[in-house]
Coordinates of C-alpha atoms in Angstrom, one line a residue:
M1 CA 11.7 -53.6 -9.5
N2 CA 15.0 -55.1 -9.5
L3 CA 15.2 -56.3 -6.0
K4 CA 18.9 -56.3 -5.6
R5 CA 18.0 -52.9 -4.0
Y6 CA 16.7 -54.8 -1.0
I7 CA 18.8 -58.0 -0.9
S8 CA 22.4 -57.4 -2.1
A9 CA 24.9 -60.1 -3.1
K10 CA 27.0 -59.1 -0.1
T11 CA 23.9 -59.8 2.4
I12 CA 23.2 -63.1 0.8
S13 CA 26.8 -64.1 1.6
R14 CA 26.6 -63.0 5.3
I15 CA 23.4 -65.0 5.5
V16 CA 25.1 -68.3 4.0
L17 CA 27.9 -67.6 6.2
F18 CA 26.2 -67.2 9.4
T19 CA 23.9 -70.3 8.6
G20 CA 27.2 -72.3 8.2
M21 CA 28.3 -71.3 11.6
L22 CA 25.2 -72.4 13.0
L23 CA 25.2 -75.7 11.4
M24 CA 29.2 -76.1 12.8
V25 CA 27.5 -75.7 16.4
S26 CA 24.3 -77.6 15.9
C27 CA 25.9 -80.4 17.9
D28 CA 25.2 -78.5 21.0
S29 CA 22.1 -80.0 22.5
G30 CA 19.4 -77.3 23.1
F31 CA 21.3 -74.4 21.4
E32 CA 18.6 -73.8 18.8
E33 CA 15.7 -74.0 21.5
M34 CA 17.7 -71.8 23.8
N35 CA 18.2 -69.1 21.2
R36 CA 14.5 -69.1 19.8
D37 CA 12.5 -65.8 21.0
P38 CA 9.1 -67.2 22.2
N39 CA 7.8 -63.7 21.5
A40 CA 8.8 -63.6 17.9
Y41 CA 6.7 -64.6 14.8
T42 CA 7.7 -67.9 13.2
E43 CA 5.0 -67.5 10.6
P44 CA 3.6 -64.4 8.7
D45 CA 0.9 -62.8 9.8
I46 CA -1.3 -63.0 6.7
G47 CA -4.1 -61.1 7.6
S48 CA -1.9 -58.1 8.5
L49 CA 0.1 -58.4 5.5
F50 CA -3.2 -58.4 3.4
T51 CA -4.7 -55.4 5.2
T52 CA -1.2 -53.5 4.3
S53 CA -1.5 -54.8 0.6
L54 CA -4.8 -53.4 0.1
I55 CA -4.1 -50.2 1.6
R56 CA -0.9 -49.5 -0.4
T57 CA -2.4 -50.7 -3.7
V58 CA -5.4 -48.5 -3.2
G59 CA -3.0 -45.6 -2.7
T60 CA -2.6 -44.5 1.1
G61 CA 0.9 -43.1 1.4
T62 CA 2.3 -44.3 -2.2
E63 CA 3.9 -41.9 -4.5
D64 CA 2.0 -43.6 -7.4
R65 CA -1.2 -41.8 -6.5
N66 CA -0.3 -38.0 -7.1
R67 CA 2.4 -38.8 -9.8
T68 CA 0.4 -41.2 -11.6
N69 CA -3.3 -41.0 -11.2
I70 CA -3.5 -37.4 -11.0
K71 CA -0.2 -35.8 -12.5
Y72 CA -0.2 -38.0 -15.5
L73 CA -3.7 -39.5 -16.1
S74 CA -6.4 -36.7 -14.9
G75 CA -4.4 -34.4 -17.1
A76 CA -4.4 -36.8 -20.0
M77 CA -8.1 -37.3 -19.9
Q78 CA -8.4 -33.6 -19.4
Y79 CA -10.4 -33.8 -16.4
H80 CA -7.8 -31.3 -14.7
A81 CA -5.8 -28.5 -16.4
T82 CA -2.9 -26.8 -15.0
L83 CA -0.4 -24.0 -16.6
Q84 CA 2.2 -25.7 -15.0
T85 CA 4.6 -28.0 -16.8
F86 CA 5.0 -30.8 -14.2
W87 CA 1.7 -32.3 -14.9
Y88 CA 3.4 -34.3 -17.7
G89 CA 0.5 -36.6 -18.8
E90 CA -1.5 -33.4 -19.9
K91 CA 1.1 -31.9 -22.0
G92 CA 2.7 -35.2 -22.9
I93 CA 6.4 -34.2 -21.6
V94 CA 8.8 -36.7 -20.9
N95 CA 10.3 -37.2 -17.4
Q96 CA 11.4 -39.9 -15.1
Q97 CA 8.3 -39.6 -13.1
T98 CA 6.7 -41.8 -15.7
G99 CA 8.1 -45.3 -13.9
N100 CA 7.0 -44.3 -10.8
F101 CA 3.4 -46.4 -10.7
F102 CA 5.8 -49.4 -12.2
E103 CA 8.1 -49.0 -9.1
T104 CA 5.5 -49.0 -6.7
A105 CA 3.2 -51.7 -8.1
Y106 CA 6.0 -54.4 -7.5
T107 CA 8.1 -53.1 -4.6
S108 CA 5.0 -52.0 -2.6
H109 CA 1.6 -53.3 -3.7
M110 CA 3.1 -56.7 -4.6
R111 CA 5.3 -56.9 -1.7
E112 CA 3.2 -58.3 1.0
L113 CA 1.0 -60.3 -1.6
S114 CA 3.7 -62.2 -2.6
V115 CA 4.3 -63.7 0.6
I116 CA 0.6 -64.5 1.4
L117 CA 0.6 -66.3 -1.8
E118 CA 3.5 -68.2 -1.0
A119 CA 2.3 -69.0 2.7
T120 CA -1.2 -70.3 1.5
E121 CA -0.3 -72.3 -1.5
D122 CA -1.6 -76.0 -1.2
N123 CA -2.7 -75.1 2.1
P124 CA -6.3 -76.5 2.5
E125 CA -7.2 -74.6 5.9
L126 CA -6.2 -71.2 3.9
V127 CA -8.0 -72.1 0.6
N128 CA -10.1 -68.7 0.8
Q129 CA -7.1 -66.5 1.8
N130 CA -5.4 -68.0 -1.4
A131 CA -8.3 -67.3 -3.7
I132 CA -8.6 -63.7 -2.4
A133 CA -4.8 -63.1 -2.7
K134 CA -4.8 -64.4 -6.5
I135 CA -7.9 -62.3 -7.4
W136 CA -6.1 -59.1 -5.7
K137 CA -2.9 -59.9 -7.5
V138 CA -5.0 -60.0 -10.7
Y139 CA -6.1 -56.4 -10.1
V140 CA -2.9 -55.1 -8.9
L141 CA -0.8 -56.2 -12.1
H142 CA -3.8 -55.6 -14.7
R143 CA -3.2 -51.8 -14.1
V144 CA 0.4 -52.1 -14.5
T145 CA 0.1 -54.2 -17.9
D146 CA -2.5 -51.7 -19.0
A147 CA -0.3 -48.8 -18.2
Y148 CA 3.2 -50.1 -19.8
G149 CA 2.2 -53.3 -21.9
D150 CA 4.6 -56.0 -21.6
V151 CA 5.7 -56.6 -17.9
P152 CA 6.8 -59.0 -15.4
Y153 CA 4.0 -61.4 -14.6
T154 CA 5.0 -65.1 -14.3
E155 CA 8.2 -64.2 -12.6
A156 CA 6.9 -61.2 -10.9
V157 CA 8.2 -60.4 -7.1
K158 CA 10.3 -63.6 -6.7
G159 CA 13.4 -61.8 -5.7
S160 CA 13.2 -63.0 -1.9
S161 CA 11.6 -66.6 -2.8
E162 CA 13.4 -67.8 -5.8
L163 CA 16.5 -65.0 -5.9
M164 CA 15.0 -64.0 -9.3
F165 CA 16.0 -60.4 -9.3
K166 CA 16.2 -59.9 -13.2
P167 CA 12.5 -61.3 -14.1
V168 CA 11.5 -61.6 -17.5
Y169 CA 8.7 -59.5 -19.2
D170 CA 5.8 -61.4 -20.5
R171 CA 3.9 -60.4 -23.4
Q172 CA 0.7 -58.4 -22.7
S173 CA -1.2 -61.0 -25.4
E174 CA -0.1 -63.9 -22.9
I175 CA -0.8 -62.0 -19.6
Y176 CA -4.3 -61.5 -20.4
P177 CA -5.3 -65.0 -20.6
M178 CA -3.3 -65.7 -17.8
M179 CA -5.1 -63.1 -15.5
L180 CA -8.5 -64.4 -16.6
A181 CA -7.7 -68.2 -16.1
E182 CA -6.4 -67.1 -12.5
L183 CA -9.9 -65.2 -11.8
E184 CA -11.7 -68.6 -12.9
E185 CA -9.1 -70.6 -10.8
A186 CA -9.7 -68.5 -7.6
I187 CA -13.4 -68.2 -8.0
G188 CA -13.3 -72.2 -8.2
Q189 CA -11.4 -72.2 -4.8
F190 CA -13.7 -70.7 -2.4
D191 CA -15.0 -73.1 0.1
A192 CA -17.8 -71.7 2.7
S193 CA -16.7 -74.1 5.6
R194 CA -13.3 -72.6 5.7
A195 CA -12.1 -69.3 7.2
S196 CA -11.0 -66.1 5.6
F197 CA -9.2 -62.8 6.2
G198 CA -12.0 -61.6 8.5
G199 CA -10.8 -58.2 9.7
G200 CA -7.7 -58.1 7.7
D201 CA -9.6 -57.5 4.8
V202 CA -10.8 -54.0 5.0
V203 CA -12.7 -53.7 1.9
Y204 CA -15.0 -56.8 2.3
G205 CA -14.6 -58.2 5.8
G206 CA -13.3 -61.5 4.4
R207 CA -16.7 -62.1 2.8
T208 CA -15.9 -64.5 0.0
D209 CA -19.3 -64.1 -1.8
R210 CA -18.4 -60.4 -2.4
W211 CA -14.8 -61.4 -3.6
K212 CA -16.5 -63.8 -5.9
T213 CA -18.9 -61.0 -7.2
F214 CA -15.6 -58.7 -7.3
A215 CA -13.7 -61.1 -9.5
Y216 CA -16.7 -61.8 -11.8
S217 CA -16.6 -58.0 -12.2
L218 CA -13.0 -57.7 -12.8
M219 CA -13.4 -60.6 -15.2
L220 CA -15.9 -58.3 -17.1
R221 CA -13.8 -55.4 -17.1
L222 CA -10.5 -57.4 -18.2
G223 CA -12.9 -59.6 -21.1
M224 CA -14.1 -55.8 -22.5
R225 CA -10.5 -55.1 -22.9
L226 CA -10.0 -57.5 -25.8
T227 CA -12.7 -56.1 -28.1
K228 CA -10.2 -54.4 -30.7
V229 CA -8.1 -57.6 -30.5
D230 CA -9.9 -60.7 -30.2
A231 CA -13.6 -60.1 -30.1
A232 CA -14.4 -63.7 -30.0
M233 CA -12.1 -64.0 -26.6
A234 CA -13.5 -60.7 -25.3
R235 CA -17.2 -62.3 -25.7
E236 CA -16.6 -65.7 -24.1
W237 CA -15.3 -63.8 -21.0
V238 CA -17.9 -61.3 -20.6
V239 CA -20.5 -63.7 -21.0
K240 CA -18.8 -65.9 -18.1
A241 CA -18.7 -62.9 -16.0
Y242 CA -22.2 -62.1 -16.6
N243 CA -23.6 -65.8 -16.0
G244 CA -21.2 -66.1 -12.7
G245 CA -22.5 -62.8 -11.2
V246 CA -21.3 -59.4 -11.5
M247 CA -22.2 -56.6 -9.2
Q248 CA -25.9 -56.0 -9.0
S249 CA -25.9 -52.8 -6.8
N250 CA -24.1 -50.2 -5.2
D251 CA -24.2 -52.4 -2.1
D252 CA -21.4 -54.7 -3.9
I253 CA -19.2 -51.7 -4.7
A254 CA -15.3 -52.6 -3.7
V255 CA -14.6 -49.5 -1.3
L256 CA -11.7 -48.6 1.2
E257 CA -13.2 -46.0 3.6
H258 CA -11.0 -43.1 4.7
A259 CA -11.2 -40.9 7.8
P260 CA -9.5 -37.3 8.4
T261 CA -7.9 -38.4 11.6
S262 CA -4.1 -38.9 10.1
G263 CA -2.1 -39.3 7.1
N264 CA -2.5 -43.1 7.6
T265 CA -6.3 -43.0 7.0
W266 CA -6.7 -40.1 4.4
N267 CA -7.8 -40.3 0.8
W268 CA -4.5 -39.9 -0.5
D269 CA -5.7 -38.6 -3.7
A270 CA -7.5 -35.7 -2.2
R271 CA -4.7 -35.2 0.5
E272 CA -2.2 -34.6 -2.8
L273 CA -4.7 -32.2 -4.3
K274 CA -5.1 -30.1 -1.2
R275 CA -1.7 -30.2 -0.3
E276 CA 0.0 -29.6 -3.5
S277 CA -2.4 -28.0 -6.1
L278 CA -5.4 -26.3 -3.9
P279 CA -3.7 -24.9 -0.8
E280 CA -6.3 -22.3 0.8
S281 CA -3.6 -19.7 0.9
N282 CA -3.5 -19.5 -2.9
Q283 CA -7.1 -18.0 -2.9
G284 CA -7.9 -19.4 -6.4
L285 CA -4.6 -19.1 -7.6
G286 CA -3.6 -22.7 -7.0
L287 CA -2.1 -25.2 -9.7
V288 CA -5.0 -27.1 -10.8
K289 CA -8.2 -26.3 -12.1
M290 CA -11.0 -28.4 -13.6
G291 CA -10.3 -29.1 -17.6
K292 CA -12.4 -27.4 -20.0
T293 CA -13.2 -30.7 -21.8
F294 CA -14.6 -32.2 -18.9
V295 CA -16.6 -29.0 -17.6
D296 CA -18.1 -28.4 -21.3
L297 CA -19.4 -32.1 -21.3
L298 CA -21.1 -31.6 -18.0
Q299 CA -22.7 -28.4 -19.0
E300 CA -23.6 -29.6 -22.3
H301 CA -25.4 -32.5 -20.7
D302 CA -26.8 -30.4 -17.8
D303 CA -25.1 -32.7 -15.4
P304 CA -26.6 -32.7 -11.7
R305 CA -23.1 -33.7 -10.8
I306 CA -21.4 -30.3 -11.4
P307 CA -22.0 -29.1 -8.0
F308 CA -20.7 -32.5 -6.4
Y309 CA -17.6 -32.4 -8.6
M310 CA -16.5 -28.9 -8.6
T311 CA -16.5 -25.3 -6.9
L312 CA -15.1 -21.9 -7.2
W313 CA -12.2 -21.3 -5.0
E314 CA -14.0 -19.9 -2.2
G315 CA -16.0 -23.3 -1.6
N316 CA -12.5 -24.8 -1.2
I317 CA -11.9 -22.8 2.1
N318 CA -12.7 -25.3 5.1
A319 CA -13.9 -22.9 7.5
R320 CA -16.5 -21.3 4.9
Q321 CA -17.6 -24.4 2.9
S322 CA -21.0 -24.7 5.0
Q323 CA -21.9 -20.8 4.4
V324 CA -20.9 -20.5 0.6
L325 CA -20.8 -23.8 -1.2
S326 CA -24.4 -23.5 -2.3
E327 CA -23.3 -20.5 -4.0
T328 CA -19.8 -21.4 -5.2
T329 CA -21.0 -24.6 -6.8
E330 CA -23.7 -23.2 -8.9
P331 CA -23.4 -24.8 -12.4
S332 CA -23.7 -21.9 -14.6
L333 CA -20.5 -20.3 -12.8
Q334 CA -18.4 -23.2 -13.4
K335 CA -15.5 -22.9 -16.0
G336 CA -13.0 -25.0 -17.2
L337 CA -9.6 -24.4 -18.1
P338 CA -8.1 -25.1 -21.5
N339 CA -5.4 -28.0 -21.5
G340 CA -2.0 -27.6 -22.7
Y341 CA -1.0 -24.0 -21.7
D342 CA 1.3 -22.3 -19.5
P343 CA 1.1 -18.8 -18.2
G344 CA 2.9 -17.4 -21.2
T345 CA 0.9 -19.4 -23.8
I346 CA -2.5 -19.1 -22.5
S347 CA -2.9 -15.5 -23.8
E348 CA -3.1 -17.2 -27.2
I349 CA -6.5 -18.7 -26.3
I350 CA -7.6 -16.2 -23.7
P351 CA -6.5 -12.8 -24.6
G352 CA -5.5 -10.4 -22.0
W353 CA -4.7 -13.1 -19.8
N354 CA -3.3 -12.5 -16.5
N355 CA -2.6 -14.7 -13.5
G356 CA -5.2 -13.4 -11.3
M357 CA -7.9 -14.7 -13.9
L358 CA -7.1 -18.0 -12.4
A359 CA -9.4 -17.3 -9.6
E360 CA -12.5 -17.3 -12.2
F361 CA -11.9 -21.2 -12.9
S362 CA -13.3 -24.1 -11.2
E363 CA -11.5 -26.4 -8.5
P364 CA -12.0 -30.1 -7.7
N365 CA -14.7 -29.7 -4.6
T366 CA -12.5 -30.4 -1.8
A367 CA -15.8 -30.6 0.7
T368 CA -16.7 -33.7 -1.4
I369 CA -14.9 -35.6 -4.1
A370 CA -11.8 -34.5 -2.8
N371 CA -12.2 -34.7 0.8
F372 CA -9.7 -36.4 3.1
S373 CA -12.7 -38.6 4.1
T374 CA -13.7 -39.3 0.6
P375 CA -14.1 -43.2 -0.1
S376 CA -11.7 -44.9 -2.6
I377 CA -13.8 -46.8 -5.0
I378 CA -11.9 -49.5 -6.3
L379 CA -14.3 -51.0 -8.7
S380 CA -18.1 -49.9 -9.2
Y381 CA -21.6 -51.2 -10.0
S382 CA -22.0 -48.5 -12.4
E383 CA -18.9 -49.5 -14.3
C384 CA -20.2 -52.9 -14.6
E385 CA -23.5 -51.5 -16.0
F386 CA -21.9 -49.3 -18.7
L387 CA -19.9 -52.5 -19.7
L388 CA -23.0 -54.5 -19.9
A389 CA -24.7 -51.8 -21.9
E390 CA -22.0 -52.4 -24.6
A391 CA -21.8 -56.1 -24.3
A392 CA -25.9 -55.7 -24.9
L393 CA -25.4 -53.5 -27.8
R394 CA -23.0 -56.0 -29.4
G395 CA -25.6 -58.7 -28.8
W396 CA -23.5 -60.7 -26.4
I397 CA -26.2 -60.7 -23.9
S398 CA -30.0 -60.7 -24.4
D399 CA -30.8 -57.7 -22.2
T400 CA -31.7 -54.1 -23.5
P401 CA -28.9 -51.9 -23.7
Q402 CA -30.7 -48.8 -22.5
D403 CA -31.8 -50.6 -19.3
H404 CA -27.9 -51.2 -18.3
Y405 CA -27.1 -47.7 -19.6
H406 CA -29.7 -46.0 -17.2
N407 CA -28.9 -48.4 -14.6
A408 CA -25.2 -47.2 -14.8
I409 CA -25.8 -43.5 -14.7
R410 CA -28.3 -44.1 -11.7
G411 CA -26.1 -45.9 -10.0
N412 CA -23.3 -43.6 -10.3
M413 CA -25.3 -40.7 -9.1
E414 CA -26.5 -42.5 -6.1
S415 CA -23.3 -43.6 -4.9
A416 CA -22.6 -39.9 -4.1
I417 CA -24.5 -40.5 -0.8
R418 CA -21.1 -42.2 0.2
Y419 CA -19.4 -39.0 0.1
P420 CA -19.0 -36.2 3.0
N421 CA -21.2 -33.2 2.5
S422 CA -23.4 -34.9 0.2
S423 CA -26.5 -33.8 1.6
V424 CA -25.6 -29.8 1.5
D425 CA -28.2 -27.9 -0.4
G426 CA -27.0 -27.0 -3.8
V427 CA -24.8 -29.9 -3.9
S428 CA -26.7 -32.9 -3.2
I429 CA -27.9 -35.1 -6.3
T430 CA -31.6 -35.5 -5.4
S431 CA -33.7 -38.5 -6.9
D432 CA -35.8 -36.0 -8.9
E433 CA -32.7 -34.8 -10.7
I434 CA -31.6 -38.1 -11.4
D435 CA -35.1 -39.2 -12.9
D436 CA -35.2 -36.2 -15.0
Y437 CA -31.4 -36.7 -16.3
I438 CA -32.3 -40.3 -17.1
A439 CA -35.4 -39.1 -19.0
N440 CA -33.5 -36.7 -21.3
H441 CA -30.7 -39.3 -21.8
P442 CA -32.3 -42.1 -23.9
L443 CA -29.8 -44.4 -25.8
T444 CA -30.7 -43.9 -29.4
G445 CA -29.1 -43.9 -32.7
S446 CA -26.6 -45.8 -34.7
N447 CA -24.6 -48.4 -32.8
E448 CA -21.6 -46.0 -33.2
E449 CA -23.9 -43.4 -31.5
Q450 CA -24.9 -45.3 -28.7
M451 CA -21.5 -46.6 -28.3
R452 CA -20.4 -42.6 -28.0
Q453 CA -23.1 -42.0 -25.3
I454 CA -22.4 -45.0 -23.2
H455 CA -18.6 -44.3 -22.9
T456 CA -19.3 -40.3 -22.7
Q457 CA -21.1 -41.1 -19.7
F458 CA -18.6 -43.5 -18.5
Y459 CA -16.2 -40.6 -18.4
L460 CA -18.5 -38.5 -16.7
A461 CA -19.3 -41.0 -14.2
H462 CA -15.5 -41.9 -13.4
Y463 CA -14.6 -38.6 -11.9
M464 CA -16.9 -39.5 -9.2
Y465 CA -14.3 -42.1 -8.2
L466 CA -11.2 -40.1 -9.0
D467 CA -10.3 -43.3 -11.1
F468 CA -8.1 -41.7 -13.9
F469 CA -6.5 -45.3 -14.7
E470 CA -9.7 -46.7 -15.5
A471 CA -11.2 -43.8 -17.4
W472 CA -7.6 -43.5 -19.4
S473 CA -8.0 -47.3 -20.4
N474 CA -11.6 -47.5 -21.3
W475 CA -10.8 -44.1 -23.6
K476 CA -8.0 -46.1 -25.3
R477 CA -10.3 -48.9 -26.1
T478 CA -13.2 -47.0 -26.9
G479 CA -11.8 -43.6 -28.4
F480 CA -14.7 -41.7 -26.7
P481 CA -15.1 -38.9 -25.6
E482 CA -12.6 -37.1 -28.2
M483 CA -9.9 -35.0 -26.2
A484 CA -8.9 -32.0 -27.5
P485 CA -5.6 -31.6 -29.3
I486 CA -2.5 -30.4 -27.2
T487 CA -0.3 -28.1 -28.9
Y488 CA 2.5 -27.2 -26.2
P489 CA 5.8 -26.7 -27.3
L490 CA 7.2 -29.4 -25.2
N491 CA 4.6 -32.1 -26.4
T492 CA 6.1 -35.4 -27.5
T493 CA 3.2 -36.7 -28.9
G494 CA 2.0 -34.5 -31.8
G495 CA -0.8 -33.1 -29.9
R496 CA -2.4 -36.5 -29.1
P497 CA -3.3 -38.0 -25.4
I498 CA -0.7 -40.3 -24.0
R499 CA -1.6 -43.8 -24.6
R500 CA 1.1 -45.5 -22.6
L501 CA 3.8 -44.9 -19.7
M502 CA 7.2 -45.6 -20.2
Y503 CA 9.4 -47.9 -18.0
S504 CA 11.4 -46.8 -15.1
Y505 CA 14.5 -45.5 -15.6
E506 CA 15.9 -47.4 -12.6
E507 CA 14.4 -50.7 -14.2
R508 CA 16.0 -49.9 -17.5
A509 CA 19.5 -49.6 -15.5
L510 CA 19.3 -52.7 -13.4
N511 CA 17.3 -55.2 -15.7
T512 CA 18.4 -53.7 -18.9
M513 CA 18.4 -56.9 -21.1
N514 CA 14.8 -57.9 -20.0
V515 CA 13.4 -54.3 -20.5
E516 CA 15.3 -54.1 -24.0
A517 CA 13.7 -57.3 -24.9
A518 CA 10.3 -56.0 -24.0
I519 CA 10.9 -52.7 -26.1
S520 CA 12.1 -54.7 -29.1
A521 CA 9.0 -57.0 -29.0
Q522 CA 6.7 -54.4 -28.1
G523 CA 7.9 -51.0 -29.9
P524 CA 9.6 -47.9 -28.7
D525 CA 9.3 -46.9 -25.0
N526 CA 7.4 -43.9 -25.7
Y527 CA 4.0 -42.3 -24.9
L528 CA 2.7 -43.2 -28.2
T529 CA 3.4 -47.1 -28.4
R530 CA 0.1 -49.0 -28.1
V531 CA -0.4 -51.8 -25.5
W532 CA -1.4 -54.9 -27.2
W533 CA -5.1 -54.6 -26.8
D534 CA -5.2 -50.9 -27.5
A535 CA -4.7 -51.9 -31.2
E536 CA -5.5 -49.4 -34.1

C-alpha cells in the first residue's frame, strides 16, 4: 500500500516548483481569480466519495472479491471445491494473490474514505458524515487485520495528506481496542438535527439510526472475536453492544442492492463465478463445484436451503432455469466434490474417475445465490442472533440461548426472499419448512455441544450471503465445523485450513522495514501463523 506508486518524488518536486512560480507572480493583481475555473470543484464531493467507498468495499469491480473471498476463503471453508490448482486457499498453495486483498483495501476501499474523514473532521455541520465514515473505516480495516494480523491502522492511507508513504504496522492487540473505541466514539457523535449523506449512502440512505444499529452490531462481532484472548474485554464490549441496540430483524440488514444491467451494478462474486467457473458452454464441466463438507452437512440436517444454494448444471443455463430448476435442485440429487484434489489425484478417492463425471456434482445456483442481481449482505441480523446465542450460553446476557439460536436460523432462511427467483417452486424456502427445521433443531447438550450447534448453523447460514470472510473468521475463533484434512502434494499447511493470508509481495518490496518488523513481532509470514485473537 506504498503510495509512492501514486505520488512519486519527481511529481512532488514538480508541484513544489510550480507552486514557487505562482508565488513569484502573485503580485499580479487578479491573476489568481482570473485563472480559477468557475465550474471546477474546490471542495471534495463527500457524498459521491462515500458512494464509491461503499461500492468498492462491498466488492463491485475490485479483484479482491474473486481472488480472496472466493478463490482463497470459500475453498478454505470447503463451501466450494475444484480440481484446479489456482484456488490456492483450498489446497494451501502459496501464491502472490494472497496479498490482493491487502493492496485493494488500502488503495481502493480506503482511498475515498480517507478524504472524507479529513474533510469532515472537527466540522460540526458534518458530524454525522464523519461518524458514519468512522464506522465504515472500522468495517473496512477490521477485515484486513482479521486476514493479515498486524497491519497499518494509525498511519493508514496518509500518503497524500501527510506524505506518509511507509506506514508502521500496528499490533492487532492494539488495533482491536482502537476499533471498538472508535465505534463507541462515532455512535456518540450522531446528531439528529444535522444532515447526513442522504442519497450518497447506498446502504442506509443516510439514516443515522440505522448506522447506529450497524455500529453496535459490528461492535458485537468485534467483541466476540476476543473470546480466546481476553474474555473479560470480550464480555464488556458484547454487553455494551447488546444494551446499545444491535439488529432486531431482517429490516436492519446492511445491504447493497444489485441489478443485472451492467458491470457497474452486478454482484461481483456472482459475476466471477459465472464468468470464470460456471460458463454455460462447459455443460457441467466448469471449474467450481459445491464442496463435499458443506453439502454433506446440509443433507445431514435435511436443510431446506439446499435447493436455494445449489443445482445440477442444467439449472445454471439461463434460458432453461424456469423449466428445470424444480428438478435440478432436488436435494437428494445434490453431491459435493471432495476438497484437495486435481484431475489426477481425484481417482484416489473416487475410483474410475473421468472428467465427464464432474457434471454429476452440484454447482452454486446462479438463479438465486449467485445471480448478478443477488444483493450483497454486508452484515446480517442472523449473525447478530447467532452471536447473542453464544453470549447467552456464556451467561453474559440473561436471555435464553435457544431463543437467539432459533431467531438466527429463522432470520437467515427468511432473508432468502430478497434474492432473485426466491419464489420458484422447489427452490423457495417456505414458512412450514422453516418451522419444521427449527422444531427439529433444539439447542441441547453440554456447553461445547451447544457451541458446536450454534456455529455449525452459523457456517450453514453464511453461504446465503457469500460472506466467506466472516465464515472463515468465525471458524478460526470457534473451530466449528471441522474441516476435512487436505492431502494435496503442493499443500504447505500440513493438510490444515489456512488461518491467515500473507502480506502482499509489493508491500514487502516497498515498505520492507515495517513489514519485516511486523513479521518479527507476529511470526512467520505464512498461512499458519495465527493472528492475535486466534490464540490456540
